[in-house]
PDB file of C-alpha atoms in Angstrom:
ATOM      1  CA  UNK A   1      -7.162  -5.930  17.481  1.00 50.00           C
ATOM      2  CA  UNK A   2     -10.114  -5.418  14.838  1.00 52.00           C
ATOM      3  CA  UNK A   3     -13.710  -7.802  14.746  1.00 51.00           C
ATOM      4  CA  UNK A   4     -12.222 -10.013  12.292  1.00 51.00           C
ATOM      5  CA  UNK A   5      -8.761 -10.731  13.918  1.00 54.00           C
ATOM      6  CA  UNK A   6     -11.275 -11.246  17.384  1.00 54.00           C
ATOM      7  CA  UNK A   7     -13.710 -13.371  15.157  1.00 50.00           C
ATOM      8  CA  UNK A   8     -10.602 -15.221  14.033  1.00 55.00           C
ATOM      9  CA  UNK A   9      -8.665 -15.811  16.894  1.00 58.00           C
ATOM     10  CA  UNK A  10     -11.647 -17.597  18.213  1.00 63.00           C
ATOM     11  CA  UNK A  11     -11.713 -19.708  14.799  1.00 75.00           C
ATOM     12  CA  UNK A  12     -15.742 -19.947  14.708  1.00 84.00           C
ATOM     13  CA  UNK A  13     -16.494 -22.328  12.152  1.00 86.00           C
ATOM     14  CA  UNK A  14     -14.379 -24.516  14.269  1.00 87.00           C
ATOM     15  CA  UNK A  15     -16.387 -24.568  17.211  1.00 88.00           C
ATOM     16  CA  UNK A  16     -19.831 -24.733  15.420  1.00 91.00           C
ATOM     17  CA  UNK A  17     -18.307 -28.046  13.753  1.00 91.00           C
ATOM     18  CA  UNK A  18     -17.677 -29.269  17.422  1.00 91.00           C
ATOM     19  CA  UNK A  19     -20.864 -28.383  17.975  1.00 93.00           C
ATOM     20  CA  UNK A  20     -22.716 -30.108  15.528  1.00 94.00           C
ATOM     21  CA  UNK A  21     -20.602 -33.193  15.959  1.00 93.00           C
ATOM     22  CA  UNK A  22     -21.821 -33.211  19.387  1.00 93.00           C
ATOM     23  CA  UNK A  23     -25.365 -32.440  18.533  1.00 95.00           C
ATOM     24  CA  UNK A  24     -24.975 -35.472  15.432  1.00 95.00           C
ATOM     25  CA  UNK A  25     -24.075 -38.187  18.023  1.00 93.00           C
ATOM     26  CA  UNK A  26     -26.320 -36.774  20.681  1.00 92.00           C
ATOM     27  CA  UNK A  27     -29.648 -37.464  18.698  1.00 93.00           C
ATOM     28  CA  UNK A  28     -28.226 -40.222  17.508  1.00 93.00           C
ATOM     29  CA  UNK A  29     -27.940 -41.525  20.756  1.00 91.00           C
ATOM     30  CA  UNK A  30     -31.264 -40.063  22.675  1.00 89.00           C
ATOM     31  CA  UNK A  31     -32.964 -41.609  19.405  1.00 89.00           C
ATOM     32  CA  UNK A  32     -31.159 -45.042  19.407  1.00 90.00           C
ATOM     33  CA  UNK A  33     -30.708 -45.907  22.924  1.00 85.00           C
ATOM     34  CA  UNK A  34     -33.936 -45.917  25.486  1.00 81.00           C
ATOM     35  CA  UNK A  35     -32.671 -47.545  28.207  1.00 83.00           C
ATOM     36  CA  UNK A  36     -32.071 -44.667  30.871  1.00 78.00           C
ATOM     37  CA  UNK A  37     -28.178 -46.488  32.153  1.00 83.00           C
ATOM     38  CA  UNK A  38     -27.031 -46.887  29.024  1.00 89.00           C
ATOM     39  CA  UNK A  39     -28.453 -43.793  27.558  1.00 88.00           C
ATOM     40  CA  UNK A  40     -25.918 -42.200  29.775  1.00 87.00           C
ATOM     41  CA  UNK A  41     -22.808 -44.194  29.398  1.00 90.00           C
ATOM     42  CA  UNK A  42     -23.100 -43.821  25.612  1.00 91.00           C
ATOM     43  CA  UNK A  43     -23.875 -39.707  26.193  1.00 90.00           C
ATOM     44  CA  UNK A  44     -20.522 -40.201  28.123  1.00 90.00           C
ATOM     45  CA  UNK A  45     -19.107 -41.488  25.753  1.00 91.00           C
ATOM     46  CA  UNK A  46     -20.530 -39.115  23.100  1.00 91.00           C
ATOM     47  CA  UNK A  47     -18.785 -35.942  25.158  1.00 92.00           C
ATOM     48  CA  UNK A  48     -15.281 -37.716  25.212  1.00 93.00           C
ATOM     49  CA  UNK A  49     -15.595 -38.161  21.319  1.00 93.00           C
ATOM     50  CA  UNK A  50     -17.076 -34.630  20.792  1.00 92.00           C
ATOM     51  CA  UNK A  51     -13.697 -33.376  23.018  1.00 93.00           C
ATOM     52  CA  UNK A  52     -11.168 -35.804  20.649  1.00 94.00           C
ATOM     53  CA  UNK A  53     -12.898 -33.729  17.470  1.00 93.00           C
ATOM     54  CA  UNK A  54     -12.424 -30.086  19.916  1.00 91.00           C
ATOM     55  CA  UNK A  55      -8.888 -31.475  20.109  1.00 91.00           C
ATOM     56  CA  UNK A  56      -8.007 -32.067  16.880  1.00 91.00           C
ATOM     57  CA  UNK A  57     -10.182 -29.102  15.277  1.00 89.00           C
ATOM     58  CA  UNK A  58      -8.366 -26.899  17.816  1.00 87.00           C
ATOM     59  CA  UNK A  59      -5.111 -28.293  17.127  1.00 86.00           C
ATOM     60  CA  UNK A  60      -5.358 -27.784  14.006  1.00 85.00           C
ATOM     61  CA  UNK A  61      -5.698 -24.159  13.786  1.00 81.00           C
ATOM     62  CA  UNK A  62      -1.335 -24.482  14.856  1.00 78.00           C
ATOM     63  CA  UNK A  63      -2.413 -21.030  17.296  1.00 80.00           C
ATOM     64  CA  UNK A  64      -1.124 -21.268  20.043  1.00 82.00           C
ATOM     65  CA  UNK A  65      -2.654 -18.426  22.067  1.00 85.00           C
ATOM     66  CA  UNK A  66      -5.939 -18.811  23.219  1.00 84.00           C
ATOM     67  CA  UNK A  67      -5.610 -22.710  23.044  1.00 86.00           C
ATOM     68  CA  UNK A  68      -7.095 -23.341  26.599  1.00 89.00           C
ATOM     69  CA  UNK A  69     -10.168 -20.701  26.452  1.00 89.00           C
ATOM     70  CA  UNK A  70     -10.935 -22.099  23.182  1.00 89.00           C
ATOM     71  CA  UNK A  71     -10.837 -25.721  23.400  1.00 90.00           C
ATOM     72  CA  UNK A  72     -12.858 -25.109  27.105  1.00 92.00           C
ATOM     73  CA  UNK A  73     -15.291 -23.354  25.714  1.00 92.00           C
ATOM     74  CA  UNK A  74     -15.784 -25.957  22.634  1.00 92.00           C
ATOM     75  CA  UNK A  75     -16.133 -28.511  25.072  1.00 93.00           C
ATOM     76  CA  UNK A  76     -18.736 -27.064  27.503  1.00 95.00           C
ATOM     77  CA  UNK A  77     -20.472 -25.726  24.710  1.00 94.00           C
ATOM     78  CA  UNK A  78     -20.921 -29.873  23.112  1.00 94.00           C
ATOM     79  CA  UNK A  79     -21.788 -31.088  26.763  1.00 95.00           C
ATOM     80  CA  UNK A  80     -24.679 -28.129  26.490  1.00 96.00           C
ATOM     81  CA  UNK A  81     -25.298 -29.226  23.080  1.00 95.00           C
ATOM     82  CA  UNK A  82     -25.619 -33.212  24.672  1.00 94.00           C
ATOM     83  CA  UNK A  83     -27.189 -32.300  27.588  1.00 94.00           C
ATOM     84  CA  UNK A  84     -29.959 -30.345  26.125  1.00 95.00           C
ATOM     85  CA  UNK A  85     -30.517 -33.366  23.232  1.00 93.00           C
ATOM     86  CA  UNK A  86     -30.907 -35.568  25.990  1.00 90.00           C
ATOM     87  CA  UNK A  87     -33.605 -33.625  28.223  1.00 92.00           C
ATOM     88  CA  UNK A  88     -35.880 -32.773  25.315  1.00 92.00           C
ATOM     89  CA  UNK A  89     -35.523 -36.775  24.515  1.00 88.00           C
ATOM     90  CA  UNK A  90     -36.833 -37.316  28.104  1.00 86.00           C
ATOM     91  CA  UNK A  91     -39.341 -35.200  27.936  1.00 90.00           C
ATOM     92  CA  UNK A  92     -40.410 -35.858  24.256  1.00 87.00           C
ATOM     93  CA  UNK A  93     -40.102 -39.822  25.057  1.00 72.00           C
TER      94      UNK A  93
END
């Protein structure tokens, strides 16, 4: 398997999209929402929408191999994404 087929497989510009999705409504909510309980249910909420885009980006791609690994890592990568939005909101705010 060459760099491109590996670069492929893992369909990059499909996770980044995830990513930024995530990061989008993550700001969006660290910005909006200052109360520190519902900051967190709408973070929640903002992961399970971030892993309904991972699904359907991932989906998408109709490759089956590699499905698992590459949807898991899209999704821990947005909570990242979330989490670290949120702790530089605490600490900025």
């Amino acid at each position: 398997m060459s760099d491109t087929d590996e670069v492929h497989s893992w369909h990059l510009p499909r996770l980044i999209i995830a990513w930024a999705v995530a990061a989008v409504i993550g700001v969006l909510v660290t910005v909006l929402e200052h109360d520190a309980e519902q900051r967190f249910a709408w973070l929640a909420l903002a992961i399970g929408a971030s892993t309904l885009v991972t699904f359907g980006l991932q989906l998408g791609t109709a490759q089956r191999e590699g499905f698992i690994t590459r949807t898991a890592f899209s999704v821990a990568g947005s909570v990242v994404v979330i989490a670290v939005i949120d702790l530089i909101g605490l600490l900025v705010g």
